[in-house]
mmCIF file of C-alpha atoms and ligand atoms in Angstrom:
data_model
loop_
_atom_site.group_PDB
_atom_site.id
_atom_site.type_symbol
_atom_site.label_atom_id
_atom_site.label_comp_id
_atom_site.label_asym_id
_atom_site.label_seq_id
_atom_site.Cartn_x
_atom_site.Cartn_y
_atom_site.Cartn_z
ATOM 1 C CA MET A 3 10.650 -150.206 68.011
ATOM 2 C CA GLU A 4 12.271 -153.304 65.938
ATOM 3 C CA ALA A 5 16.105 -152.017 64.361
ATOM 4 C CA LYS A 6 16.005 -151.258 60.977
ATOM 5 C CA LYS A 7 16.909 -154.519 58.793
ATOM 6 C CA LYS A 8 20.458 -153.925 56.950
ATOM 7 C CA ASP A 9 20.611 -154.877 53.178
ATOM 8 C CA ILE A 10 22.320 -157.545 52.685
ATOM 9 C CA ARG A 11 23.663 -157.040 49.649
ATOM 10 C CA ALA A 12 25.621 -154.110 50.968
ATOM 11 C CA LEU A 13 27.773 -156.561 52.569
ATOM 12 C CA THR A 14 31.317 -157.600 50.499
ATOM 13 C CA LYS A 15 31.791 -161.689 50.718
ATOM 14 C CA GLU A 16 34.054 -161.107 53.464
ATOM 15 C CA GLN A 17 31.879 -159.043 55.807
ATOM 16 C CA LEU A 18 29.239 -162.118 55.523
ATOM 17 C CA ARG A 19 31.507 -164.527 56.263
ATOM 18 C CA ASP A 20 32.579 -162.127 59.727
ATOM 19 C CA PHE A 21 28.872 -162.005 60.178
ATOM 20 C CA PHE A 22 28.575 -165.814 60.447
ATOM 21 C CA VAL A 23 31.532 -166.279 62.698
ATOM 22 C CA SER A 24 29.925 -163.603 64.784
ATOM 23 C CA GLN A 25 26.815 -165.705 65.300
ATOM 24 C CA GLY A 26 28.585 -168.656 66.089
ATOM 25 C CA ASP A 27 28.491 -169.989 62.863
ATOM 26 C CA LYS A 28 31.346 -171.115 60.202
ATOM 27 C CA ALA A 29 32.789 -168.257 57.870
ATOM 28 C CA PHE A 30 31.438 -170.725 54.995
ATOM 29 C CA ARG A 31 28.192 -169.827 55.436
ATOM 30 C CA GLY A 32 29.008 -166.535 54.363
ATOM 31 C CA ASN A 33 30.111 -168.082 50.849
ATOM 32 C CA GLN A 34 27.049 -170.121 50.210
ATOM 33 C CA VAL A 35 24.858 -166.818 50.964
ATOM 34 C CA TYR A 36 27.034 -164.725 48.530
ATOM 35 C CA GLU A 37 26.473 -167.316 46.139
ATOM 36 C CA TRP A 38 22.886 -167.071 46.539
ATOM 37 C CA LEU A 39 22.794 -163.582 46.146
ATOM 38 C CA TRP A 40 25.002 -162.717 43.543
ATOM 39 C CA GLN A 41 25.023 -166.146 41.110
ATOM 40 C CA LYS A 42 21.886 -167.139 42.019
ATOM 41 C CA SER A 43 20.166 -163.729 42.503
ATOM 42 C CA ALA A 44 17.697 -165.043 44.889
ATOM 43 C CA HIS A 45 15.106 -163.040 46.194
ATOM 44 C CA SER A 46 14.146 -164.173 49.290
ATOM 45 C CA PHE A 47 16.072 -165.943 51.953
ATOM 46 C CA GLU A 48 13.339 -169.047 52.170
ATOM 47 C CA GLY A 49 14.662 -170.000 48.917
ATOM 48 C CA MET A 50 18.204 -170.375 49.970
ATOM 49 C CA THR A 51 17.536 -174.349 50.286
ATOM 50 C CA ASN A 52 21.256 -175.336 51.342
ATOM 51 C CA LEU A 53 21.026 -173.538 54.210
ATOM 52 C CA SER A 54 18.801 -174.718 57.562
ATOM 53 C CA LYS A 55 15.785 -173.008 58.582
ATOM 54 C CA ALA A 56 17.420 -171.734 61.823
ATOM 55 C CA THR A 57 19.740 -169.729 59.747
ATOM 56 C CA ARG A 58 17.027 -168.515 57.353
ATOM 57 C CA ASP A 59 15.214 -167.449 59.835
ATOM 58 C CA MET A 60 18.039 -165.690 61.779
ATOM 59 C CA LEU A 61 18.856 -164.122 58.435
ATOM 60 C CA GLU A 62 15.194 -162.698 57.698
ATOM 61 C CA ALA A 63 15.095 -161.536 61.070
ATOM 62 C CA ASN A 64 18.565 -159.104 60.511
ATOM 63 C CA PHE A 65 18.350 -158.295 56.852
ATOM 64 C CA VAL A 66 16.433 -157.235 53.928
ATOM 65 C CA ILE A 67 17.042 -158.293 50.125
ATOM 66 C CA ASN A 68 16.277 -155.139 48.323
ATOM 67 C CA HIS A 69 15.636 -156.251 44.744
ATOM 68 C CA ILE A 70 14.472 -153.929 41.696
ATOM 69 C CA LYS A 71 11.212 -155.047 40.154
ATOM 70 C CA VAL A 72 10.659 -154.579 36.455
ATOM 71 C CA ASP A 73 7.123 -152.997 36.698
ATOM 72 C CA GLN A 74 6.704 -152.760 32.974
ATOM 73 C CA MET A 75 8.441 -154.027 30.076
ATOM 74 C CA GLN A 76 7.811 -152.262 26.194
ATOM 75 C CA ARG A 77 8.780 -153.883 22.957
ATOM 76 C CA SER A 78 9.895 -151.739 20.003
ATOM 77 C CA ASN A 79 8.834 -153.106 16.624
ATOM 78 C CA ASP A 80 12.534 -152.883 15.942
ATOM 79 C CA GLY A 81 13.139 -155.530 18.632
ATOM 80 C CA THR A 82 14.411 -153.168 21.516
ATOM 81 C CA ILE A 83 13.317 -153.862 24.980
ATOM 82 C CA LYS A 84 12.905 -151.202 27.651
ATOM 83 C CA ASN A 85 12.176 -151.950 31.256
ATOM 84 C CA ALA A 86 10.636 -149.459 33.682
ATOM 85 C CA VAL A 87 12.821 -150.627 37.037
ATOM 86 C CA ARG A 88 11.088 -149.851 40.225
ATOM 87 C CA LEU A 89 13.608 -149.803 43.164
ATOM 88 C CA HIS A 90 12.981 -150.293 46.809
ATOM 89 C CA ASP A 91 12.018 -146.678 47.237
ATOM 90 C CA ASN A 92 9.697 -146.762 44.647
ATOM 91 C CA LEU A 93 11.722 -144.407 42.268
ATOM 92 C CA VAL A 94 12.071 -145.975 38.857
ATOM 93 C CA VAL A 95 14.849 -146.201 36.214
ATOM 94 C CA GLU A 96 14.908 -147.080 32.966
ATOM 95 C CA SER A 97 17.234 -149.860 31.188
ATOM 96 C CA VAL A 98 17.296 -151.107 27.658
ATOM 97 C CA LEU A 99 17.971 -154.398 25.473
ATOM 98 C CA ILE A 100 19.339 -153.723 22.424
ATOM 99 C CA PRO A 101 19.226 -156.538 19.863
ATOM 100 C CA THR A 102 21.126 -157.004 16.367
ATOM 101 C CA SER A 103 21.596 -160.099 14.470
ATOM 102 C CA SER A 104 24.700 -161.266 16.711
ATOM 103 C CA ARG A 105 24.452 -159.299 19.808
ATOM 104 C CA THR A 106 22.659 -158.629 22.757
ATOM 105 C CA THR A 107 23.768 -154.789 24.177
ATOM 106 C CA ALA A 108 22.095 -153.785 27.894
ATOM 107 C CA CYS A 109 21.726 -150.194 28.125
ATOM 108 C CA VAL A 110 21.859 -149.392 32.026
ATOM 109 C CA SER A 111 21.075 -146.577 34.141
ATOM 110 C CA SER A 112 23.881 -145.795 36.966
ATOM 111 C CA GLN A 113 21.268 -142.642 38.852
ATOM 112 C CA VAL A 114 17.920 -142.089 39.168
ATOM 113 C CA GLY A 115 18.015 -138.420 37.067
ATOM 114 C CA CYS A 116 20.987 -136.824 36.266
ATOM 115 C CA SER A 117 23.265 -133.984 38.192
ATOM 116 C CA LEU A 118 24.502 -132.803 34.538
ATOM 117 C CA ASP A 119 22.494 -130.385 32.770
ATOM 118 C CA CYS A 120 22.839 -131.353 28.599
ATOM 119 C CA ARG A 121 20.502 -129.474 26.979
ATOM 120 C CA PHE A 122 19.455 -132.227 24.576
ATOM 121 C CA CYS A 123 18.842 -134.780 27.194
ATOM 122 C CA ALA A 124 15.324 -135.785 28.510
ATOM 123 C CA THR A 125 17.082 -137.474 31.823
ATOM 124 C CA ALA A 126 18.911 -134.012 32.500
ATOM 125 C CA ARG A 127 15.305 -132.703 33.199
ATOM 126 C CA LEU A 128 14.661 -135.020 36.102
ATOM 127 C CA LYS A 129 17.673 -133.753 37.978
ATOM 128 C CA ARG A 130 19.661 -136.262 40.127
ATOM 129 C CA MET A 131 17.506 -137.740 42.283
ATOM 130 C CA ARG A 132 19.844 -140.559 43.974
ATOM 131 C CA ASN A 133 22.954 -142.965 42.711
ATOM 132 C CA LEU A 134 21.768 -146.365 42.745
ATOM 133 C CA ASN A 135 23.622 -148.815 44.519
ATOM 134 C CA PRO A 136 25.957 -151.835 42.779
ATOM 135 C CA ASP A 137 23.511 -154.351 43.305
ATOM 136 C CA GLU A 138 20.687 -151.998 41.864
ATOM 137 C CA ILE A 139 23.011 -151.568 38.525
ATOM 138 C CA TYR A 140 23.682 -155.380 38.830
ATOM 139 C CA ASP A 141 20.067 -156.178 38.973
ATOM 140 C CA GLN A 142 19.318 -154.289 35.744
ATOM 141 C CA VAL A 143 21.981 -156.411 34.103
ATOM 142 C CA VAL A 144 20.611 -159.654 35.544
ATOM 143 C CA ALA A 145 17.144 -158.480 34.272
ATOM 144 C CA ILE A 146 18.259 -157.631 30.652
ATOM 145 C CA ASP A 147 20.448 -160.831 30.572
ATOM 146 C CA ASN A 148 17.014 -163.108 31.677
ATOM 147 C CA GLU A 149 15.302 -161.190 28.747
ATOM 148 C CA SER A 150 17.857 -162.263 26.078
ATOM 149 C CA ARG A 151 17.295 -165.835 26.943
ATOM 150 C CA LEU A 152 13.837 -165.821 27.137
ATOM 151 C CA TYR A 153 13.284 -163.466 23.658
ATOM 152 C CA PHE A 154 16.173 -164.131 21.797
ATOM 153 C CA ASP A 155 17.572 -167.649 23.025
ATOM 154 C CA ARG A 156 21.223 -166.298 23.983
ATOM 155 C CA PRO A 157 22.706 -164.279 26.961
ATOM 156 C CA LEU A 158 23.619 -160.895 27.164
ATOM 157 C CA SER A 159 26.979 -160.235 24.818
ATOM 158 C CA ASN A 160 27.340 -156.518 25.719
ATOM 159 C CA ILE A 161 26.981 -153.537 28.461
ATOM 160 C CA VAL A 162 27.137 -149.687 27.755
ATOM 161 C CA PHE A 163 26.399 -147.215 30.589
ATOM 162 C CA MET A 164 24.379 -145.010 28.507
ATOM 163 C CA GLY A 165 21.174 -144.994 30.448
ATOM 164 C CA MET A 166 20.139 -142.576 33.201
ATOM 165 C CA GLY A 167 22.704 -140.784 34.886
ATOM 166 C CA GLU A 168 26.354 -139.807 34.886
ATOM 167 C CA PRO A 169 28.505 -142.789 35.613
ATOM 168 C CA LEU A 170 31.660 -141.290 36.887
ATOM 169 C CA MET A 171 29.363 -139.192 39.208
ATOM 170 C CA ASN A 172 28.351 -142.639 41.297
ATOM 171 C CA TYR A 173 31.857 -143.882 40.385
ATOM 172 C CA ASN A 174 32.330 -146.512 43.460
ATOM 173 C CA ASN A 175 29.106 -148.013 42.787
ATOM 174 C CA VAL A 176 29.730 -148.347 39.347
ATOM 175 C CA LEU A 177 32.815 -149.888 39.701
ATOM 176 C CA LYS A 178 31.754 -152.218 42.321
ATOM 177 C CA ALA A 179 28.772 -153.336 40.009
ATOM 178 C CA ILE A 180 30.956 -154.172 37.351
ATOM 179 C CA ASP A 181 33.374 -156.324 39.561
ATOM 180 C CA LYS A 182 30.341 -158.273 40.079
ATOM 181 C CA ILE A 183 29.390 -158.261 36.760
ATOM 182 C CA THR A 184 32.466 -159.437 35.749
ATOM 183 C CA SER A 185 33.258 -161.775 38.374
ATOM 184 C CA THR A 186 32.935 -165.529 38.025
ATOM 185 C CA GLU A 187 30.887 -165.405 41.248
ATOM 186 C CA GLY A 188 28.726 -162.926 39.233
ATOM 187 C CA LEU A 189 28.159 -162.644 35.642
ATOM 188 C CA ALA A 190 31.604 -163.875 34.497
ATOM 189 C CA MET A 191 31.610 -161.101 31.847
ATOM 190 C CA SER A 192 34.501 -160.037 30.005
ATOM 191 C CA PRO A 193 35.346 -156.258 30.670
ATOM 192 C CA LYS A 194 36.153 -155.615 27.454
ATOM 193 C CA ARG A 195 32.499 -155.930 26.546
ATOM 194 C CA ILE A 196 31.392 -153.284 28.863
ATOM 195 C CA THR A 197 31.561 -149.599 27.836
ATOM 196 C CA VAL A 198 31.070 -146.855 30.612
ATOM 197 C CA SER A 199 29.877 -143.506 28.934
ATOM 198 C CA THR A 200 30.895 -140.062 30.194
ATOM 199 C CA SER A 201 29.881 -136.434 29.317
ATOM 200 C CA GLY A 202 33.492 -136.189 30.483
ATOM 201 C CA VAL A 203 34.629 -135.559 34.175
ATOM 202 C CA PRO A 204 38.369 -135.276 33.758
ATOM 203 C CA LYS A 205 39.333 -136.051 37.339
ATOM 204 C CA MET A 206 37.438 -139.154 37.325
ATOM 205 C CA ILE A 207 38.642 -140.180 33.915
ATOM 206 C CA LYS A 208 42.267 -140.204 35.485
ATOM 207 C CA LYS A 209 41.194 -142.148 38.296
ATOM 208 C CA MET A 210 39.909 -144.700 36.353
ATOM 209 C CA ALA A 211 42.883 -144.984 34.640
ATOM 210 C CA ASP A 212 44.742 -145.192 37.807
ATOM 211 C CA ASP A 213 42.506 -147.795 39.149
ATOM 212 C CA GLY A 214 43.617 -149.838 36.285
ATOM 213 C CA VAL A 215 40.191 -150.538 34.989
ATOM 214 C CA ARG A 216 39.660 -152.737 32.058
ATOM 215 C CA PHE A 217 36.264 -151.832 30.653
ATOM 216 C CA LYS A 218 35.987 -149.438 27.316
ATOM 217 C CA LEU A 219 35.610 -145.654 27.810
ATOM 218 C CA ALA A 220 33.146 -143.647 25.567
ATOM 219 C CA VAL A 221 33.190 -139.803 26.156
ATOM 220 C CA SER A 222 30.083 -137.412 24.926
ATOM 221 C CA LEU A 223 31.625 -134.977 23.306
ATOM 222 C CA HIS A 224 29.020 -133.092 20.748
ATOM 223 C CA SER A 225 31.696 -130.293 19.856
ATOM 224 C CA ALA A 226 35.563 -129.904 20.258
ATOM 225 C CA ILE A 227 35.158 -126.065 20.597
ATOM 226 C CA ASP A 228 34.742 -124.583 24.172
ATOM 227 C CA GLU A 229 31.838 -121.817 23.467
ATOM 228 C CA ILE A 230 29.694 -124.216 21.541
ATOM 229 C CA ARG A 231 29.842 -127.162 24.046
ATOM 230 C CA THR A 232 29.529 -125.165 26.780
ATOM 231 C CA ARG A 233 26.472 -123.934 25.053
ATOM 232 C CA ILE A 234 24.798 -127.344 24.767
ATOM 233 C CA MET A 235 26.621 -129.011 27.972
ATOM 234 C CA PRO A 236 27.119 -126.070 30.487
ATOM 235 C CA PHE A 237 28.839 -128.190 32.794
ATOM 236 C CA ASN A 238 32.049 -127.708 30.218
ATOM 237 C CA ALA A 239 32.428 -124.131 31.837
ATOM 238 C CA THR A 240 34.114 -126.324 34.733
ATOM 239 C CA PHE A 241 35.452 -129.255 32.997
ATOM 240 C CA THR A 242 36.915 -127.242 29.998
ATOM 241 C CA LEU A 243 38.007 -129.136 26.786
ATOM 242 C CA ALA A 244 41.352 -128.779 27.775
ATOM 243 C CA ASP A 245 41.131 -130.413 31.040
ATOM 244 C CA LEU A 246 38.912 -133.341 29.141
ATOM 245 C CA ARG A 247 41.898 -133.517 26.950
ATOM 246 C CA GLU A 248 44.627 -133.664 29.119
ATOM 247 C CA ALA A 249 42.751 -136.556 30.808
ATOM 248 C CA LEU A 250 42.239 -138.498 27.918
ATOM 249 C CA GLU A 251 45.902 -138.219 26.970
ATOM 250 C CA TYR A 252 46.328 -139.717 30.576
ATOM 251 C CA TRP A 253 43.933 -142.490 30.077
ATOM 252 C CA TYR A 254 45.385 -143.654 27.222
ATOM 253 C CA ALA A 255 49.167 -143.405 28.335
ATOM 254 C CA LYS A 256 47.906 -145.640 30.969
ATOM 255 C CA THR A 257 45.769 -148.031 29.726
ATOM 256 C CA ARG A 258 46.108 -148.176 25.981
ATOM 257 C CA SER A 259 42.691 -148.709 25.213
ATOM 258 C CA ARG A 260 40.896 -146.400 22.910
ATOM 259 C CA ILE A 261 38.820 -144.013 23.381
ATOM 260 C CA THR A 262 35.215 -143.747 21.523
ATOM 261 C CA TYR A 263 33.806 -139.988 21.160
ATOM 262 C CA GLU A 264 29.607 -139.858 20.991
ATOM 263 C CA TYR A 265 28.777 -137.351 18.625
ATOM 264 C CA VAL A 266 25.241 -135.822 17.678
ATOM 265 C CA VAL A 267 25.483 -133.370 14.698
ATOM 266 C CA TRP A 268 22.823 -130.445 15.057
ATOM 267 C CA ARG A 269 21.460 -128.111 12.365
ATOM 268 C CA GLY A 270 23.073 -124.720 12.946
ATOM 269 C CA ILE A 271 24.874 -125.630 16.066
ATOM 270 C CA ASN A 272 28.078 -127.971 15.529
ATOM 271 C CA ASP A 273 27.471 -128.835 11.375
ATOM 272 C CA THR A 274 30.112 -126.687 9.887
ATOM 273 C CA GLN A 275 33.630 -127.310 8.509
ATOM 274 C CA LYS A 276 34.716 -125.793 11.300
ATOM 275 C CA ASP A 277 32.957 -127.986 13.721
ATOM 276 C CA VAL A 278 34.721 -131.106 12.208
ATOM 277 C CA ASP A 279 38.028 -129.514 11.935
ATOM 278 C CA ALA A 280 38.043 -129.010 15.693
ATOM 279 C CA LEU A 281 37.038 -132.798 16.098
ATOM 280 C CA VAL A 282 39.875 -133.890 13.703
ATOM 281 C CA ASP A 283 42.459 -132.320 15.753
ATOM 282 C CA PHE A 284 40.574 -133.290 19.086
ATOM 283 C CA CYS A 285 41.226 -137.188 17.984
ATOM 284 C CA ARG A 286 44.892 -136.388 17.291
ATOM 285 C CA PHE A 287 45.533 -136.406 21.395
ATOM 286 C CA ALA A 288 44.964 -139.912 22.121
ATOM 287 C CA PRO A 289 43.978 -143.072 19.544
ATOM 288 C CA SER A 290 40.347 -142.647 19.025
ATOM 289 C CA LYS A 291 37.371 -143.266 16.612
ATOM 290 C CA VAL A 292 33.941 -141.531 16.409
ATOM 291 C CA ASN A 293 30.375 -142.824 16.852
ATOM 292 C CA LEU A 294 28.095 -140.336 15.063
ATOM 293 C CA ILE A 295 24.460 -140.655 16.939
ATOM 294 C CA GLU A 296 21.409 -139.470 15.387
ATOM 295 C CA TYR A 297 19.534 -137.387 17.175
ATOM 296 C CA ASN A 298 16.474 -138.218 19.281
ATOM 297 C CA PRO A 299 14.387 -135.204 19.659
ATOM 298 C CA ILE A 300 12.901 -134.704 22.858
ATOM 299 C CA ASP A 301 10.883 -131.747 22.552
ATOM 300 C CA ASP A 302 10.171 -128.038 20.725
ATOM 301 C CA GLY A 303 12.896 -128.328 18.464
ATOM 302 C CA GLU A 304 15.846 -126.208 19.540
ATOM 303 C CA PHE A 305 17.821 -129.172 18.762
ATOM 304 C CA GLN A 306 17.321 -130.543 15.089
ATOM 305 C CA GLN A 307 19.173 -133.610 13.253
ATOM 306 C CA ALA A 308 21.717 -132.149 10.528
ATOM 307 C CA SER A 309 21.026 -132.488 7.077
ATOM 308 C CA ASN A 310 22.400 -135.739 5.401
ATOM 309 C CA SER A 311 24.949 -133.745 3.578
ATOM 310 C CA ALA A 312 26.314 -132.229 6.975
ATOM 311 C CA ILE A 313 26.769 -135.811 8.246
ATOM 312 C CA ASP A 314 28.432 -136.706 4.886
ATOM 313 C CA MET A 315 30.579 -133.882 5.365
ATOM 314 C CA TYR A 316 31.562 -135.165 9.192
ATOM 315 C CA VAL A 317 32.400 -138.848 7.374
ATOM 316 C CA ASN A 318 34.288 -137.652 4.571
ATOM 317 C CA THR A 319 36.559 -135.197 6.892
ATOM 318 C CA LEU A 320 36.979 -137.726 9.740
ATOM 319 C CA GLU A 321 37.988 -140.541 6.870
ATOM 320 C CA ARG A 322 40.226 -138.483 5.385
ATOM 321 C CA ASN A 323 42.258 -137.809 8.032
ATOM 322 C CA GLY A 324 42.401 -141.612 9.108
ATOM 323 C CA ILE A 325 39.998 -141.445 12.011
ATOM 324 C CA THR A 326 37.179 -144.267 12.455
ATOM 325 C CA VAL A 327 33.835 -143.534 12.375
ATOM 326 C CA THR A 328 30.510 -145.264 12.360
ATOM 327 C CA VAL A 329 27.223 -143.423 11.552
ATOM 328 C CA ARG A 330 24.862 -145.030 14.041
ATOM 329 C CA ARG A 331 21.319 -145.557 13.965
ATOM 330 C CA SER A 332 18.940 -144.934 16.792
ATOM 331 C CA ARG A 333 17.069 -148.058 17.772
ATOM 332 C CA GLY A 334 14.041 -148.246 20.133
ATOM 333 C CA LYS A 335 12.603 -144.566 19.101
ATOM 334 C CA ASP A 336 8.871 -145.611 19.124
ATOM 335 C CA ILE A 337 9.241 -146.656 22.886
ATOM 336 C CA ASP A 338 11.175 -143.503 24.091
ATOM 337 C CA ALA A 339 13.799 -146.321 24.610
ATOM 338 C CA ALA A 340 16.812 -144.213 22.378
ATOM 339 C CA CYS A 341 19.851 -142.178 23.851
ATOM 340 C CA GLY A 342 18.628 -139.267 25.526
ATOM 341 C CA GLN A 343 14.813 -140.181 25.721
ATOM 342 C CA LEU A 344 14.734 -142.007 29.158
ATOM 343 C CA ALA A 345 12.605 -139.876 31.209
ATOM 344 C CA ASN A 346 10.132 -142.092 32.890
ATOM 345 C CA LYS A 347 7.594 -141.095 30.678
ATOM 346 C CA GLN A 348 5.049 -143.386 32.161
HETATM 347 N N1 LIG B 420 26.143 -139.429 31.201
HETATM 348 C C1 LIG B 420 26.464 -140.460 30.238
HETATM 349 C C2 LIG B 420 25.975 -141.380 30.116
HETATM 350 C C3 LIG B 420 24.244 -141.192 29.572
HETATM 351 S S1 LIG B 420 23.980 -140.605 28.119
HETATM 352 C C4 LIG B 420 27.501 -139.612 29.099
HETATM 353 O O1 LIG B 420 27.039 -138.316 28.759
HETATM 354 O O2 LIG B 420 27.665 -140.116 28.547
HETATM 355 C C5 LIG B 420 24.008 -141.772 26.554
HETATM 356 C C6 LIG B 420 24.429 -140.881 24.930
HETATM 357 O O3 LIG B 420 23.312 -140.493 25.002
HETATM 358 C C7 LIG B 420 25.566 -139.694 25.520
HETATM 359 O O4 LIG B 420 26.516 -139.635 24.622
HETATM 360 C C8 LIG B 420 24.545 -138.772 25.327
HETATM 361 O O5 LIG B 420 25.230 -137.395 24.818
HETATM 362 C C9 LIG B 420 23.586 -139.041 24.235
HETATM 363 N N2 LIG B 420 22.413 -138.203 24.031
HETATM 364 C C10 LIG B 420 21.761 -137.650 24.877
HETATM 365 N N3 LIG B 420 20.631 -137.134 25.016
HETATM 366 C C11 LIG B 420 20.498 -137.206 23.434
HETATM 367 C C12 LIG B 420 19.280 -136.980 22.619
HETATM 368 N N4 LIG B 420 18.385 -136.305 22.877
HETATM 369 N N5 LIG B 420 19.498 -137.648 21.089
HETATM 370 C C13 LIG B 420 20.708 -138.575 21.106
HETATM 371 N N6 LIG B 420 21.829 -138.679 21.789
HETATM 372 C C14 LIG B 420 21.655 -138.145 23.073
#
């Protein structure tokens, strides 16, 4: 039986160079192929026109290029685009293009499903099926960059890891993808325009700080009171607020990069003065700002968006305490593309 062909995009540039040397060719050939794979997003060896036919055939015999395929594209009436992305093994993830007047933001997935169990999130119900490979993350970004150029006449400007999955549970691959995205051999995007959003894995937040990453950090906080946070995000029983806080202090000390807290206010869950006071206290540990996100209902109504007066109380209290707060309206709700709604409904 024919040996299973390797995924060529799992190789580093060095490994590609070594491969060509092992074939009696020049190392430089590895650079050429690398450029085809990453900068030019080639989908086939045949299209690598500066290689000889013999070289292309040799690559074909040894490797595959596993590209994602945008199976289905839905456009919201607010301009948001949702891609259903089919992977080489037929699993599907979703990614979203969010346009504003001046920016295009890509919201990308890091896992198929999710290993965490946030009670208000549709993706949590899918369970984690597998981690995405670096190239599968990178390809989602390239697809959205292309769509941005096509439909909005401008390149992609920002990336948020707020699609399916917990990026810090797939840290190595997320980091490799970001390396490609920011490299001049990839998309040459500034890391300042990339935000990794985590539900808060303390050990990994510290590791990121140690690794000297330069992208931004957002934490899905939703409550600064352990008992309540554990009720809505059960993994908080293991990764407690005290541990999270310590990790965030460590992060700020090392990176000097302000943290964004994402926060949904729900009726009867975290909509009292006591809740906002706890948030204010939490915000004092490291320079931070708060993004109040609108709740996107996923089902039966256990969770409901809080009243406008509760939101006003949050905004007023935070502002009075000198904490920057923004209230973010949802985008793409009509096509289930908003935060927490990604669940491969099709
Ligand atoms: N696992 C990462 C990234 C994915 S979730 C994280 O937890 O940060 C992206 C954001 O959407 C998170 O802030 C998450 O808490 C929020 N979210 C999840 N379900 C939601 C819902 N139904 N409505 C609004 N926001 C939701």
